[in-house]
N, CA, C, O and CB atoms as a CASP TS submission, in Angstrom:
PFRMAT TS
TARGET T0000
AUTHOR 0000-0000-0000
METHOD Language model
MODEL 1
PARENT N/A
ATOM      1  N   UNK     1      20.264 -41.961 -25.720  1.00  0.00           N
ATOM      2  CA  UNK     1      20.107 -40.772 -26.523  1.00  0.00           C
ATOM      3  C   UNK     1      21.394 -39.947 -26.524  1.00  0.00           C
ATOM      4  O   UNK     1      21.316 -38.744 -26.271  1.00  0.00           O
ATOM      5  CB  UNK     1      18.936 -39.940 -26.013  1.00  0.00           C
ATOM      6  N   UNK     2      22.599 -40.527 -26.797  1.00  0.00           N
ATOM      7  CA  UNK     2      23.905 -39.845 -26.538  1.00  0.00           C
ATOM      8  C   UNK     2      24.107 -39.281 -27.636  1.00  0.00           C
ATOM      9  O   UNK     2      25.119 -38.586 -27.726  1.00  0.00           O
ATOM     10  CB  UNK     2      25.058 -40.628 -26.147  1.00  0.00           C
ATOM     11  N   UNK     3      23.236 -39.406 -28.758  1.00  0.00           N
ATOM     12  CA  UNK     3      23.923 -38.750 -29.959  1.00  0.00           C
ATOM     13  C   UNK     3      23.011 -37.307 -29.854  1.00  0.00           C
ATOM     14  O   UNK     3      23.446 -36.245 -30.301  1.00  0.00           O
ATOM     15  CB  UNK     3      23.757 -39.754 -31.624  1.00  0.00           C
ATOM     16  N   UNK     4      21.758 -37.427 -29.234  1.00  0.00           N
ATOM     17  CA  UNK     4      20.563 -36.418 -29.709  1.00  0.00           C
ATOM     18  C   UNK     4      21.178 -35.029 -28.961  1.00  0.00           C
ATOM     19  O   UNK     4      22.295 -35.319 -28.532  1.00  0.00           O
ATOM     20  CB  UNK     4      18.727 -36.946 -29.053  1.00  0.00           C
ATOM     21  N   UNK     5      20.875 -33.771 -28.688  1.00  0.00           N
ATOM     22  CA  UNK     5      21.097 -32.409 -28.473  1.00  0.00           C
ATOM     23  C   UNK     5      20.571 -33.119 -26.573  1.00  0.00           C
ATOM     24  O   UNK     5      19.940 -34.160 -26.393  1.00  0.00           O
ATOM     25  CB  UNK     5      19.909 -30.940 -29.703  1.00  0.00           C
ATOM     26  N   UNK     6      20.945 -32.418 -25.746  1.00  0.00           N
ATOM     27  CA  UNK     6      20.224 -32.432 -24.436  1.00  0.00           C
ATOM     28  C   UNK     6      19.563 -31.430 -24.314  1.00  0.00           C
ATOM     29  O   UNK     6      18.564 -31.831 -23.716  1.00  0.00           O
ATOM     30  CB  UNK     6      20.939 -32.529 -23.331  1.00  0.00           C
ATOM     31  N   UNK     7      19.436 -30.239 -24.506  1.00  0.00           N
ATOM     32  CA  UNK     7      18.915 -28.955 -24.007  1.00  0.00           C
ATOM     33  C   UNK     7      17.060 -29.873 -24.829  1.00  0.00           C
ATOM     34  O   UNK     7      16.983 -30.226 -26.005  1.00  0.00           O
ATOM     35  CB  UNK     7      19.970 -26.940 -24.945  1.00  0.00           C
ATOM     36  N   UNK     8      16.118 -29.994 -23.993  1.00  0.00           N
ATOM     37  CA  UNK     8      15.104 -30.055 -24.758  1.00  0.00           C
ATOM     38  C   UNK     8      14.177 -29.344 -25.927  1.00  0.00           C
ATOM     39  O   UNK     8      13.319 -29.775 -26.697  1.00  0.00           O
ATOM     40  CB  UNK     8      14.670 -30.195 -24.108  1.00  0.00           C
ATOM     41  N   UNK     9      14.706 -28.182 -25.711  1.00  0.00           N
ATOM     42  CA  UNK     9      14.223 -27.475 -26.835  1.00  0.00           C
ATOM     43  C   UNK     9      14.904 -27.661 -28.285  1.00  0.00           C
ATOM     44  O   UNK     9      14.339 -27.900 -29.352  1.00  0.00           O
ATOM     45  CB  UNK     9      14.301 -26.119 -26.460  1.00  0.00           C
ATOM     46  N   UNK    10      16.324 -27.479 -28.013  1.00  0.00           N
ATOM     47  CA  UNK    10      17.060 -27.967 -29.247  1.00  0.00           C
ATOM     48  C   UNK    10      16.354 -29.533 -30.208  1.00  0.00           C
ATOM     49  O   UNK    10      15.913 -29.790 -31.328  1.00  0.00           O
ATOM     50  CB  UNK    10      18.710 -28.318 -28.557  1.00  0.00           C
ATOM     51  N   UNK    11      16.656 -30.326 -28.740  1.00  0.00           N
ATOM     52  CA  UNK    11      16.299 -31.898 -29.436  1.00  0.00           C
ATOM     53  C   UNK    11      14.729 -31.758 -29.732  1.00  0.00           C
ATOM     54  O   UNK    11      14.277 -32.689 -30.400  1.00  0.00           O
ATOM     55  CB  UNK    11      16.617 -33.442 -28.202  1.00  0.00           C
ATOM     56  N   UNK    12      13.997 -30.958 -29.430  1.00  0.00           N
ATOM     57  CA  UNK    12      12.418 -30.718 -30.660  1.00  0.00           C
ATOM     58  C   UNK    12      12.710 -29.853 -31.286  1.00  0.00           C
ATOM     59  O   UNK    12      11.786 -29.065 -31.488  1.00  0.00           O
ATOM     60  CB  UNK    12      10.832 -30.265 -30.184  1.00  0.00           C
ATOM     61  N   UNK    13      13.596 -29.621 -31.704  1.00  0.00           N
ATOM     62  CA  UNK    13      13.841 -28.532 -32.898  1.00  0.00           C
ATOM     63  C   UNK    13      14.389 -30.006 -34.298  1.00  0.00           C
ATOM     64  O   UNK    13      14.024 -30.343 -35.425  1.00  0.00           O
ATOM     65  CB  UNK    13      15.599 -26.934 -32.260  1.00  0.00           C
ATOM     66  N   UNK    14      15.380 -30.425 -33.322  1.00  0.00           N
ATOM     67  CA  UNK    14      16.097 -31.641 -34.370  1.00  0.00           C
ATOM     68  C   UNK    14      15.268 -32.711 -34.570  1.00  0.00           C
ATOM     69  O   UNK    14      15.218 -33.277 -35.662  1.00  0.00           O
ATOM     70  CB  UNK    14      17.465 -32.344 -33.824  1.00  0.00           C
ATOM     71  N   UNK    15      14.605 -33.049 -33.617  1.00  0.00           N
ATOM     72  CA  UNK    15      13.575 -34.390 -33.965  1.00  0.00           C
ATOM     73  C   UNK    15      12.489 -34.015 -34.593  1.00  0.00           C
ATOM     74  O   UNK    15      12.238 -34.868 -35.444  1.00  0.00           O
ATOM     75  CB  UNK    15      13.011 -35.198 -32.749  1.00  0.00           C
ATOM     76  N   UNK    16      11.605 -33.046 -34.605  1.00  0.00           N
ATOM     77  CA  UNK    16      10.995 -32.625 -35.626  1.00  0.00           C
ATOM     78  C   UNK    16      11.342 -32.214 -37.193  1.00  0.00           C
ATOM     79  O   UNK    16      10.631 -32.530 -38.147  1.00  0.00           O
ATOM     80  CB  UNK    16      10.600 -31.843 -35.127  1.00  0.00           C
ATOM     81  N   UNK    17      12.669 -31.389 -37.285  1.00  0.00           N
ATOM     82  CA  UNK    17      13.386 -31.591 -38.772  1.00  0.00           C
ATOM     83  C   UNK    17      13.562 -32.723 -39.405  1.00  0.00           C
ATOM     84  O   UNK    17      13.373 -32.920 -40.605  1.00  0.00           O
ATOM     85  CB  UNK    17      14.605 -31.205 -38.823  1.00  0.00           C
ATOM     86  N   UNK    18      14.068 -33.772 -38.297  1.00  0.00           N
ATOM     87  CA  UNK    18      14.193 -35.032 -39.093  1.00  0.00           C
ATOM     88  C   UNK    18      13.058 -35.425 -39.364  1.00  0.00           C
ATOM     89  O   UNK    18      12.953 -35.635 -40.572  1.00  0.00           O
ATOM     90  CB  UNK    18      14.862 -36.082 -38.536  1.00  0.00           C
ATOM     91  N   UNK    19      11.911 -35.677 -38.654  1.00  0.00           N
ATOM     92  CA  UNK    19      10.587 -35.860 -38.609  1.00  0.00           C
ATOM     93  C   UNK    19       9.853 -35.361 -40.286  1.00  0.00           C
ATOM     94  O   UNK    19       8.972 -35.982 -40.880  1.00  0.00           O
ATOM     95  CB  UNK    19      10.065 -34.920 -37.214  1.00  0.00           C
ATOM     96  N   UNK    20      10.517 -34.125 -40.733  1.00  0.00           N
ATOM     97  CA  UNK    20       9.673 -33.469 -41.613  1.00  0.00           C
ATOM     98  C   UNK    20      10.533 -33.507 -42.496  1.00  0.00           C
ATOM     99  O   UNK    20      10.109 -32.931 -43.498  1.00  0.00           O
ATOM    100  CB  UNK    20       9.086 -32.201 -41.326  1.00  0.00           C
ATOM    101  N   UNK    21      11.910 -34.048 -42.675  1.00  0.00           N
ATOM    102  CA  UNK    21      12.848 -33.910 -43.890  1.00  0.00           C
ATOM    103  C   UNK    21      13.232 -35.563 -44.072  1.00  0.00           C
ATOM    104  O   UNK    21      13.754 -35.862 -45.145  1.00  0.00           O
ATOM    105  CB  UNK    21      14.357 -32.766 -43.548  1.00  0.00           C
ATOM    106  N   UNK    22      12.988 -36.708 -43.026  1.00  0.00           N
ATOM    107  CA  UNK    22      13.999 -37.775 -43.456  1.00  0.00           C
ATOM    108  C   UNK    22      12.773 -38.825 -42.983  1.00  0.00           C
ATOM    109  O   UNK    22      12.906 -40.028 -43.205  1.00  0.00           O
ATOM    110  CB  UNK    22      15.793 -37.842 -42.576  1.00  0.00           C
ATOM    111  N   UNK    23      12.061 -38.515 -42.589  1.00  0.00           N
ATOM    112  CA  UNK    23      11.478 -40.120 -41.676  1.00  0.00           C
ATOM    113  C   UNK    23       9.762 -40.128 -41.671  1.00  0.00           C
ATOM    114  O   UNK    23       9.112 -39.085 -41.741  1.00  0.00           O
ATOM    115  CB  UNK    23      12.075 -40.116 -39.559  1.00  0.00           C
ATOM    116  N   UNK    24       9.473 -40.767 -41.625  1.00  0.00           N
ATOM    117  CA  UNK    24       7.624 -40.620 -42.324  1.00  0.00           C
ATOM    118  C   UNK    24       6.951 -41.434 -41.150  1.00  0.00           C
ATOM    119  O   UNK    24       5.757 -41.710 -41.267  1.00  0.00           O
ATOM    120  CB  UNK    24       7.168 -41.636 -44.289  1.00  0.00           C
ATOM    121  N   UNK    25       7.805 -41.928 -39.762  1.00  0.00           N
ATOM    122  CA  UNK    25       7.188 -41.531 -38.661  1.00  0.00           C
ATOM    123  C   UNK    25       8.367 -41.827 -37.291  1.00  0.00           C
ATOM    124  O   UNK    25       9.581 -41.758 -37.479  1.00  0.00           O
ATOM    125  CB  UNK    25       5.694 -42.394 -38.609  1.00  0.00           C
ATOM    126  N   UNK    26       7.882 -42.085 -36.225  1.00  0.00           N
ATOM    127  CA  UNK    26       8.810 -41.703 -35.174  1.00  0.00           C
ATOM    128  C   UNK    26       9.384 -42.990 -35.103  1.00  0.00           C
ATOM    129  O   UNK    26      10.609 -42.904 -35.017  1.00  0.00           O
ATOM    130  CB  UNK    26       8.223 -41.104 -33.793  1.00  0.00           C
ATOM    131  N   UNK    27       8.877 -44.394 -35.105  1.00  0.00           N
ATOM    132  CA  UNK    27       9.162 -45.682 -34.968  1.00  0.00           C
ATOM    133  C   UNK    27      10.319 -45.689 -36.194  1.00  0.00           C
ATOM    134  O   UNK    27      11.326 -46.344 -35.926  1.00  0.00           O
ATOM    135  CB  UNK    27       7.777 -46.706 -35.094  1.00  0.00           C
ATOM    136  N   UNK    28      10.295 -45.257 -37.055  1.00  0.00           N
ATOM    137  CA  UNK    28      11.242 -44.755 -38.177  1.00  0.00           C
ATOM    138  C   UNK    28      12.258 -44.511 -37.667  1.00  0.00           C
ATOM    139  O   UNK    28      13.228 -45.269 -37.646  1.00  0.00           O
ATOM    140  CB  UNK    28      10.922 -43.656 -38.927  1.00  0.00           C
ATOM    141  N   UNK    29      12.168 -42.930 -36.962  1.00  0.00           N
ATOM    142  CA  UNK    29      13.137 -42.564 -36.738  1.00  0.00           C
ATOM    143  C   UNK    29      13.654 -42.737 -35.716  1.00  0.00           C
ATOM    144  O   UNK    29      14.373 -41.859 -35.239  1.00  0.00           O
ATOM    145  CB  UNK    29      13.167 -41.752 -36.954  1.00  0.00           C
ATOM    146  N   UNK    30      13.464 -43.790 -35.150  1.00  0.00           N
ATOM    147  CA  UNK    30      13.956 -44.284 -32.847  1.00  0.00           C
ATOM    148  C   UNK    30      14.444 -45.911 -34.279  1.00  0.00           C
ATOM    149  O   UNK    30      15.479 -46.577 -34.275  1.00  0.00           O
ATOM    150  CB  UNK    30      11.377 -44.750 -30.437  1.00  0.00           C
ATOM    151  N   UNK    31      13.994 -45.957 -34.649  1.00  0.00           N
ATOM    152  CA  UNK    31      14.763 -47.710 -35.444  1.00  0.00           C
ATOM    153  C   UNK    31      15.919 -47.086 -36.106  1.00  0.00           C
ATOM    154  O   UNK    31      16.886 -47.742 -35.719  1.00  0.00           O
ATOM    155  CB  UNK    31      13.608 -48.804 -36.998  1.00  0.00           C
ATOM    156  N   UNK    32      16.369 -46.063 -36.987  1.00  0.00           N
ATOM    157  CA  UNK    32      17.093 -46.020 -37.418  1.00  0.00           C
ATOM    158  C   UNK    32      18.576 -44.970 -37.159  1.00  0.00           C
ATOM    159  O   UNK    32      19.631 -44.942 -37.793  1.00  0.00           O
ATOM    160  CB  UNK    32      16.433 -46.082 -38.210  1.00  0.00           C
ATOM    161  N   UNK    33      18.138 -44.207 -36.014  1.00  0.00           N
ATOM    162  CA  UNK    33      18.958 -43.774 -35.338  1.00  0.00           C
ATOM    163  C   UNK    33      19.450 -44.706 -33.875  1.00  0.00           C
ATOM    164  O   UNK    33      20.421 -44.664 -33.120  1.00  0.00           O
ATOM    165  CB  UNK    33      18.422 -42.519 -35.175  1.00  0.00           C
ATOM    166  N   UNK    34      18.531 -45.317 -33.942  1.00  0.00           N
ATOM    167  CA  UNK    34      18.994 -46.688 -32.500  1.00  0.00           C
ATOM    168  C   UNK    34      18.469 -45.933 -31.658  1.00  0.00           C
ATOM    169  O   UNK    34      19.064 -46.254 -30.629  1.00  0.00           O
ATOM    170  CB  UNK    34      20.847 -47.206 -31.920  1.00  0.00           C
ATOM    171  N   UNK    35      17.593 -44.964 -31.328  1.00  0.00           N
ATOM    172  CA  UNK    35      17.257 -44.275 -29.787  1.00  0.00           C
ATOM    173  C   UNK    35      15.899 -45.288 -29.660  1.00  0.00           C
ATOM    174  O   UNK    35      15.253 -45.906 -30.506  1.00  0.00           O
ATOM    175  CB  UNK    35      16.840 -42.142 -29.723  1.00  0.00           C
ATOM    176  N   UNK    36      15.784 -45.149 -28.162  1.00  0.00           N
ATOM    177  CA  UNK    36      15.021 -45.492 -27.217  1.00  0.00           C
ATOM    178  C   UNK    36      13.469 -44.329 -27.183  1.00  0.00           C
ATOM    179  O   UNK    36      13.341 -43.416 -26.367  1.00  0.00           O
ATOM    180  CB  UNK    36      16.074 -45.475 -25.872  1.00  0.00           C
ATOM    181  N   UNK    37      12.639 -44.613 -28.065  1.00  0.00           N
ATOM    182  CA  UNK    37      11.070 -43.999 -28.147  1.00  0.00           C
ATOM    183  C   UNK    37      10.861 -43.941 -26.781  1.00  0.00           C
ATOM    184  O   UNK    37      11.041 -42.887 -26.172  1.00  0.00           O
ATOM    185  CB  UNK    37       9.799 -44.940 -28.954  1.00  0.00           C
ATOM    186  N   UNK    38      10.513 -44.923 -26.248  1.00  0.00           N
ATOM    187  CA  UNK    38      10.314 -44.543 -24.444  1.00  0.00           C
ATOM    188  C   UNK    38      10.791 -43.090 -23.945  1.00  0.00           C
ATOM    189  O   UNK    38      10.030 -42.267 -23.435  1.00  0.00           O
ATOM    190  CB  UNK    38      11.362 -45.671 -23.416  1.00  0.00           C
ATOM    191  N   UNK    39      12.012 -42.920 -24.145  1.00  0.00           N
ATOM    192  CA  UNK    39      13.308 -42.061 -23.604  1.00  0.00           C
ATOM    193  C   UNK    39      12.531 -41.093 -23.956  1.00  0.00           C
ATOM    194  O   UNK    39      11.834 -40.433 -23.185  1.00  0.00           O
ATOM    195  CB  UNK    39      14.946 -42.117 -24.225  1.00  0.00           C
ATOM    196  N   UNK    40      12.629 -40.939 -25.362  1.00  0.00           N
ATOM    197  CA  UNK    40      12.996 -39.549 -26.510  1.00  0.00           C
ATOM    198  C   UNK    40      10.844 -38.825 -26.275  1.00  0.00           C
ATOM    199  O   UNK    40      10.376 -37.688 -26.326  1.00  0.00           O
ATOM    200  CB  UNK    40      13.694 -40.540 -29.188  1.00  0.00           C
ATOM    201  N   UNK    41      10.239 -40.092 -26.055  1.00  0.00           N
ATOM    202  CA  UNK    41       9.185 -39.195 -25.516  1.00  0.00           C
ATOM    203  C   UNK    41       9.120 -38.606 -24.148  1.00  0.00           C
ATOM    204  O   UNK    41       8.849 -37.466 -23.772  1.00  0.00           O
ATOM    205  CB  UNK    41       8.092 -39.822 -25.622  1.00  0.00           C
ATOM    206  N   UNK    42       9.393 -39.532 -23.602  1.00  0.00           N
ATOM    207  CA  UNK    42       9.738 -39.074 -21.810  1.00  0.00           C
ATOM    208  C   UNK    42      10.016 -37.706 -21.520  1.00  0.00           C
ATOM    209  O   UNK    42       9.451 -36.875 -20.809  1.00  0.00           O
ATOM    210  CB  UNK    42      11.134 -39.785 -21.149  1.00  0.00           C
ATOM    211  N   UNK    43      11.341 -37.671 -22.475  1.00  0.00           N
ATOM    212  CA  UNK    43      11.995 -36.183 -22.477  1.00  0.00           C
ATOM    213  C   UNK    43      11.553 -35.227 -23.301  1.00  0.00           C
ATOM    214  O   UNK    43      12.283 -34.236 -23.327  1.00  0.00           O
ATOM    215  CB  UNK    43      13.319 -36.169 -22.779  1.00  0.00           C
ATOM    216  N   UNK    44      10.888 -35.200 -23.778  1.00  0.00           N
ATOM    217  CA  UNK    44      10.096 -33.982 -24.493  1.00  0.00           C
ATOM    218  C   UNK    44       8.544 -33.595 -23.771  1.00  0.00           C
ATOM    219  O   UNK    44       7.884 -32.565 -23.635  1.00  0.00           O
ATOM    220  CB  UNK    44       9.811 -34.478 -26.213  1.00  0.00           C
ATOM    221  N   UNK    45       8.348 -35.343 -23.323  1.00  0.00           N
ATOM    222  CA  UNK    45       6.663 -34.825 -22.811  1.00  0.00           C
ATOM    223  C   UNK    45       7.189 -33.988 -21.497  1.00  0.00           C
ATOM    224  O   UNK    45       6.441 -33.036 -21.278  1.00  0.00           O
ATOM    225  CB  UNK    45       5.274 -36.431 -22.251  1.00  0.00           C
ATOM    226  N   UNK    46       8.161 -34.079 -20.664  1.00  0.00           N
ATOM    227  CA  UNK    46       8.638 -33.411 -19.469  1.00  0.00           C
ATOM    228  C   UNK    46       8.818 -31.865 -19.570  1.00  0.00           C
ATOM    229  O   UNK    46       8.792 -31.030 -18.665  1.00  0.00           O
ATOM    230  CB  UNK    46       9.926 -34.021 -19.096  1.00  0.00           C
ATOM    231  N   UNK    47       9.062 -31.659 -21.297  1.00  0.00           N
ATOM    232  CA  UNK    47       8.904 -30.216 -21.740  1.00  0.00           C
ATOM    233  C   UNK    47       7.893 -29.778 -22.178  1.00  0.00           C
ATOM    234  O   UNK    47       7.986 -28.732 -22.821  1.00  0.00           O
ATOM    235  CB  UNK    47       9.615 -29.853 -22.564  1.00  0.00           C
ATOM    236  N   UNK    48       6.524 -30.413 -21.998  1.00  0.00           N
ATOM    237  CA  UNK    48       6.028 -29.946 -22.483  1.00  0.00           C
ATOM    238  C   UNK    48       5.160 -30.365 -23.813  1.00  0.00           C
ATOM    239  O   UNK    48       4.097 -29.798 -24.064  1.00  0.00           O
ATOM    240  CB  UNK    48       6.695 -29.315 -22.397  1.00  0.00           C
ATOM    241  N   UNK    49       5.733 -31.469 -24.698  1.00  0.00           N
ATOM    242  CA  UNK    49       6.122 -31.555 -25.620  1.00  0.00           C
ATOM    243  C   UNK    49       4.924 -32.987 -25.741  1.00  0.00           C
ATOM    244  O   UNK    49       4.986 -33.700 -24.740  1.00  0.00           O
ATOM    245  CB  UNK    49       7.753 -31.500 -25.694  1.00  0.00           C
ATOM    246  N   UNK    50       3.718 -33.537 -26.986  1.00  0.00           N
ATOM    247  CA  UNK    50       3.731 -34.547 -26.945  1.00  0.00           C
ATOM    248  C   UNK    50       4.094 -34.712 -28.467  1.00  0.00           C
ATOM    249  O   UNK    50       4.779 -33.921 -29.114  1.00  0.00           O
ATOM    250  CB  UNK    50       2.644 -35.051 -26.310  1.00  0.00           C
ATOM    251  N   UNK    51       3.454 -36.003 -28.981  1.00  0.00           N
ATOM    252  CA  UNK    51       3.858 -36.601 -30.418  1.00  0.00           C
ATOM    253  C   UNK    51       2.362 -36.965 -31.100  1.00  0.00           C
ATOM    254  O   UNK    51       1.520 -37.764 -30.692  1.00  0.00           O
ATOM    255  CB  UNK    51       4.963 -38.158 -30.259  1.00  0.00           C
ATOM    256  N   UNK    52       2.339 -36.245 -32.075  1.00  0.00           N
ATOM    257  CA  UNK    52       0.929 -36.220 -32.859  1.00  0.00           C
ATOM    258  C   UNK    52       1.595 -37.465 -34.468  1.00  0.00           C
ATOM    259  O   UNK    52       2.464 -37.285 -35.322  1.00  0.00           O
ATOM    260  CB  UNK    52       0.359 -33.906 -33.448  1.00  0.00           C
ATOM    261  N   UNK    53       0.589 -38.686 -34.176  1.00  0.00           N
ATOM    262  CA  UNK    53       1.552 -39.398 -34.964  1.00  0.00           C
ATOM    263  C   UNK    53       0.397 -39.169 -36.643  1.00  0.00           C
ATOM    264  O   UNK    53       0.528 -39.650 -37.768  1.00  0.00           O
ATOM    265  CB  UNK    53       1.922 -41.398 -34.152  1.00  0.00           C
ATOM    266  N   UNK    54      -0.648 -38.233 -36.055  1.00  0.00           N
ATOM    267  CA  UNK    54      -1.452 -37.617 -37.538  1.00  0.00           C
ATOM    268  C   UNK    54      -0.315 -36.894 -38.616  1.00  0.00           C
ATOM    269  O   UNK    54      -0.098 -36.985 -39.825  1.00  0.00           O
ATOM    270  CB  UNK    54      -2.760 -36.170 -37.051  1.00  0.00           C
ATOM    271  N   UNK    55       0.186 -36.245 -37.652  1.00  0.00           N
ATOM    272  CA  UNK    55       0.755 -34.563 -38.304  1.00  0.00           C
ATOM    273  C   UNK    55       2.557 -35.446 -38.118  1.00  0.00           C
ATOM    274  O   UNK    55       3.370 -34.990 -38.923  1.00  0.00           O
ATOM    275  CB  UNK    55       0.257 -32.383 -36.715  1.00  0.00           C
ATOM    276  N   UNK    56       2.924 -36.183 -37.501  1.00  0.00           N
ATOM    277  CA  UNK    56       4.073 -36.724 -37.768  1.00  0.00           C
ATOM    278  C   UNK    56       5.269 -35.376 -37.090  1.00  0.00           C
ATOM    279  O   UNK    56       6.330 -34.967 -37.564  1.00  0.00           O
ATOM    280  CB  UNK    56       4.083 -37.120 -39.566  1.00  0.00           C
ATOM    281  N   UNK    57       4.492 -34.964 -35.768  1.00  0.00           N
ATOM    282  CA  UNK    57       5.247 -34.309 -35.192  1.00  0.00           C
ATOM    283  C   UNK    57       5.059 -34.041 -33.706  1.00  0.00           C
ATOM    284  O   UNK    57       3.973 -34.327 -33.201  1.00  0.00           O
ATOM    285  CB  UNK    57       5.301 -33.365 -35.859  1.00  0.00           C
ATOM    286  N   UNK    58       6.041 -33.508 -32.956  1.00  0.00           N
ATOM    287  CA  UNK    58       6.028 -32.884 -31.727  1.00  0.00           C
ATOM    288  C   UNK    58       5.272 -31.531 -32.022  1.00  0.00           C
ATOM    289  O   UNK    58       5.248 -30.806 -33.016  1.00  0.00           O
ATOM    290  CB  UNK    58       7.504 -32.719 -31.134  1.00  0.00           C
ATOM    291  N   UNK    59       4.460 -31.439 -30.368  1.00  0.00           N
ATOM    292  CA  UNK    59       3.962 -29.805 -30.386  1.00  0.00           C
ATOM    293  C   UNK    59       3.255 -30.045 -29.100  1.00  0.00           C
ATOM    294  O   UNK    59       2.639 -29.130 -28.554  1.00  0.00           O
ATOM    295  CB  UNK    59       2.839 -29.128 -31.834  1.00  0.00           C
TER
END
């Protein structure tokens, strides 16, 4: 995840924009940015954070 924001709040600020402006779901967007889904949930659920793949977002 070297390209994504580290501060976790930032990177659910950015993965949700992309989420709602470029990508129509998360497997989308971990295939076409090359990140690691494992990772990129890991680190958000640690904030707090899970992935609603209804609503096609973090919250």
């Amino acid at each position: 995840m070297n390209s994504l924001p580290s501060d976790p709040m930032i990177l659910f600020s950015f993965v949700n924009m992309k989420l709602r402006d470029e990508y129509a779901s998360l497997d989308a967007l971990c295939n076409d940015m090359q990140i690691d889904r494992t990772e990129l949930e890991r680190t958000l659920s640690e904030a707090g954070f899970e992935y609603s793949a209804e609503h096609n977002k973090f919250w």
